[in-house]
Each structure stands twice: as structure tokens, then as C-alpha cells.
Amino acid sequence: MAQEKEALFLLTFADGTEGSADARDAAAVLRGYAVPAPAIRSGRVFDMVVEYVEKHNAHRSGQAVDRDIDDWDRRFIARAAGDTDALHDLFLASEELLEYELMDLCAQTTADMIRGGTVEEIKTLLGIVGITPEQDLLAQHDHDRLLRIIR
């Protein structure tokens, strides 16, 4: 019997690392979507997205060993939450790959991290630098104006 040739997507990430995904395995190529690898900053982030998708697919199909998916999600996102850059990269990758549940998990984790923080603490956490007091006031004015329009 002739050995079947592997069908691989070869990926090069923005950080220069390379990876591959088996084209025959829908979970490995994230439900069959073309993978815009340059938008994903590292192989580590891609591996985390693949891990998330595989775990959730197994959970949906009833094949998951770990039945408490919410507990698994908390442990999974805790690995990225200690590094805001990694969390941001994971959010961008999930957005690019249309993984909305993962994107929501990243957004909620970020919201939890900044909840109750002062403006200065939030700026430090998110790496926001070089904003003048005048720009802060303008942003607050625009925010207030948008809230009035929405209400």
C-alpha cells in the first residue's frame, strides 16, 4: 500500500518561527479556515489557539475527559493573563481566526484585570505611554459625547 503523502499547511509567524498544521485535520487548521499566519505573532500563540479549539471541539462532541469546560478555560487563560502582550496576541489571533468564544474569554479577562484600577494603573497595565493631559481630556470628552449619543 502506498504511503499517503502528508497534506500540511506551512506557516511562518510574524516572529519568524515556523509551524505546520495537518490539512486533513479540521481542528488543526481551525475549522478549515485559511490561516493568515503573518497576523499571528508567534507559534506559541497559534499553538494555544489550536489547543483551545481542540479542547472545545472535544467538549462539544462529548469526547472531553475534563467535563468542566469553564474550569479548563480559567486555567487556560491564566497561562496568558500574566503577560499582557501574550493575552493581546491571543486576542488578535482569535479575532483573525474567527474564534469568537476565545476572543470573548480574552476580552473578559482583560476587563477583569482593569476593573477597579486607576487610570494610571490601567495605562501601565496596557502599556499606554506618551499621552498628554490634553489628549486625556479630549478622549474623555469624546467618550462622554458618544455615551450621550447612545443613550
PDB file of C-alpha atoms in Angstrom, residues 11 13-14 29-30 33-53 76 80 84-104 106-107:
ATOM      1  CA  LEU A  11       3.137  28.616   8.445  1.00  0.00           C
ATOM      2  CA  PHE A  13       4.619  33.662  12.009  1.00  0.00           C
ATOM      3  CA  ALA A  14       5.428  37.327  12.493  1.00  0.00           C
ATOM      4  CA  VAL A  29      -6.405  24.122  10.744  1.00  0.00           C
ATOM      5  CA  LEU A  30      -9.102  25.752  12.826  1.00  0.00           C
ATOM      6  CA  TYR A  33     -10.267  28.473   7.571  1.00  0.00           C
ATOM      7  CA  ALA A  34      -7.250  29.666   5.678  1.00  0.00           C
ATOM      8  CA  VAL A  35      -4.678  30.661   8.281  1.00  0.00           C
ATOM      9  CA  PRO A  36      -3.323  34.201   7.795  1.00  0.00           C
ATOM     10  CA  ALA A  37      -0.155  33.361   9.676  1.00  0.00           C
ATOM     11  CA  PRO A  38       1.520  36.808   9.496  1.00  0.00           C
ATOM     12  CA  ALA A  39      -1.278  38.172  11.692  1.00  0.00           C
ATOM     13  CA  ILE A  40      -0.314  35.648  14.391  1.00  0.00           C
ATOM     14  CA  ARG A  41       2.764  36.831  16.208  1.00  0.00           C
ATOM     15  CA  SER A  42       4.230  33.511  17.317  1.00  0.00           C
ATOM     16  CA  GLY A  43       3.972  29.771  17.090  1.00  0.00           C
ATOM     17  CA  ARG A  44       3.233  29.689  20.842  1.00  0.00           C
ATOM     18  CA  VAL A  45       0.096  31.797  20.337  1.00  0.00           C
ATOM     19  CA  PHE A  46      -1.007  29.647  17.398  1.00  0.00           C
ATOM     20  CA  ASP A  47      -0.459  26.507  19.472  1.00  0.00           C
ATOM     21  CA  MET A  48      -2.612  27.989  22.237  1.00  0.00           C
ATOM     22  CA  VAL A  49      -5.430  28.737  19.764  1.00  0.00           C
ATOM     23  CA  VAL A  50      -5.228  25.216  18.355  1.00  0.00           C
ATOM     24  CA  GLU A  51      -5.269  23.774  21.894  1.00  0.00           C
ATOM     25  CA  TYR A  52      -8.348  25.862  22.737  1.00  0.00           C
ATOM     26  CA  VAL A  53     -10.189  24.831  19.562  1.00  0.00           C
ATOM     27  CA  PHE A  76      -6.007  28.020  30.088  1.00  0.00           C
ATOM     28  CA  ALA A  80      -1.648  34.075  29.112  1.00  0.00           C
ATOM     29  CA  THR A  84      -0.454  41.270  28.777  1.00  0.00           C
ATOM     30  CA  ASP A  85       1.407  41.008  25.461  1.00  0.00           C
ATOM     31  CA  ALA A  86       0.604  37.288  25.235  1.00  0.00           C
ATOM     32  CA  LEU A  87      -3.031  37.955  26.140  1.00  0.00           C
ATOM     33  CA  HIS A  88      -3.213  40.673  23.486  1.00  0.00           C
ATOM     34  CA  ASP A  89      -1.610  38.377  20.891  1.00  0.00           C
ATOM     35  CA  LEU A  90      -4.063  35.618  21.779  1.00  0.00           C
ATOM     36  CA  PHE A  91      -6.964  38.064  21.393  1.00  0.00           C
ATOM     37  CA  LEU A  92      -5.706  39.214  17.961  1.00  0.00           C
ATOM     38  CA  ALA A  93      -5.179  35.632  16.775  1.00  0.00           C
ATOM     39  CA  SER A  94      -8.652  34.590  17.920  1.00  0.00           C
ATOM     40  CA  GLU A  95     -10.148  37.614  16.172  1.00  0.00           C
ATOM     41  CA  GLU A  96      -8.260  36.882  12.940  1.00  0.00           C
ATOM     42  CA  LEU A  97      -9.257  33.208  13.042  1.00  0.00           C
ATOM     43  CA  LEU A  98     -12.889  33.953  13.936  1.00  0.00           C
ATOM     44  CA  GLU A  99     -12.750  32.085  17.235  1.00  0.00           C
ATOM     45  CA  TYR A 100     -15.350  34.232  18.971  1.00  0.00           C
ATOM     46  CA  GLU A 101     -15.543  32.252  22.209  1.00  0.00           C
ATOM     47  CA  LEU A 102     -11.788  32.606  22.720  1.00  0.00           C
ATOM     48  CA  MET A 103     -11.973  36.267  21.777  1.00  0.00           C
ATOM     49  CA  ASP A 104     -14.704  36.770  24.408  1.00  0.00           C
ATOM     50  CA  CYS A 106      -9.622  37.209  26.277  1.00  0.00           C
ATOM     51  CA  ALA A 107     -11.782  40.338  26.394  1.00  0.00           C
TER      52      ALA A 107
END
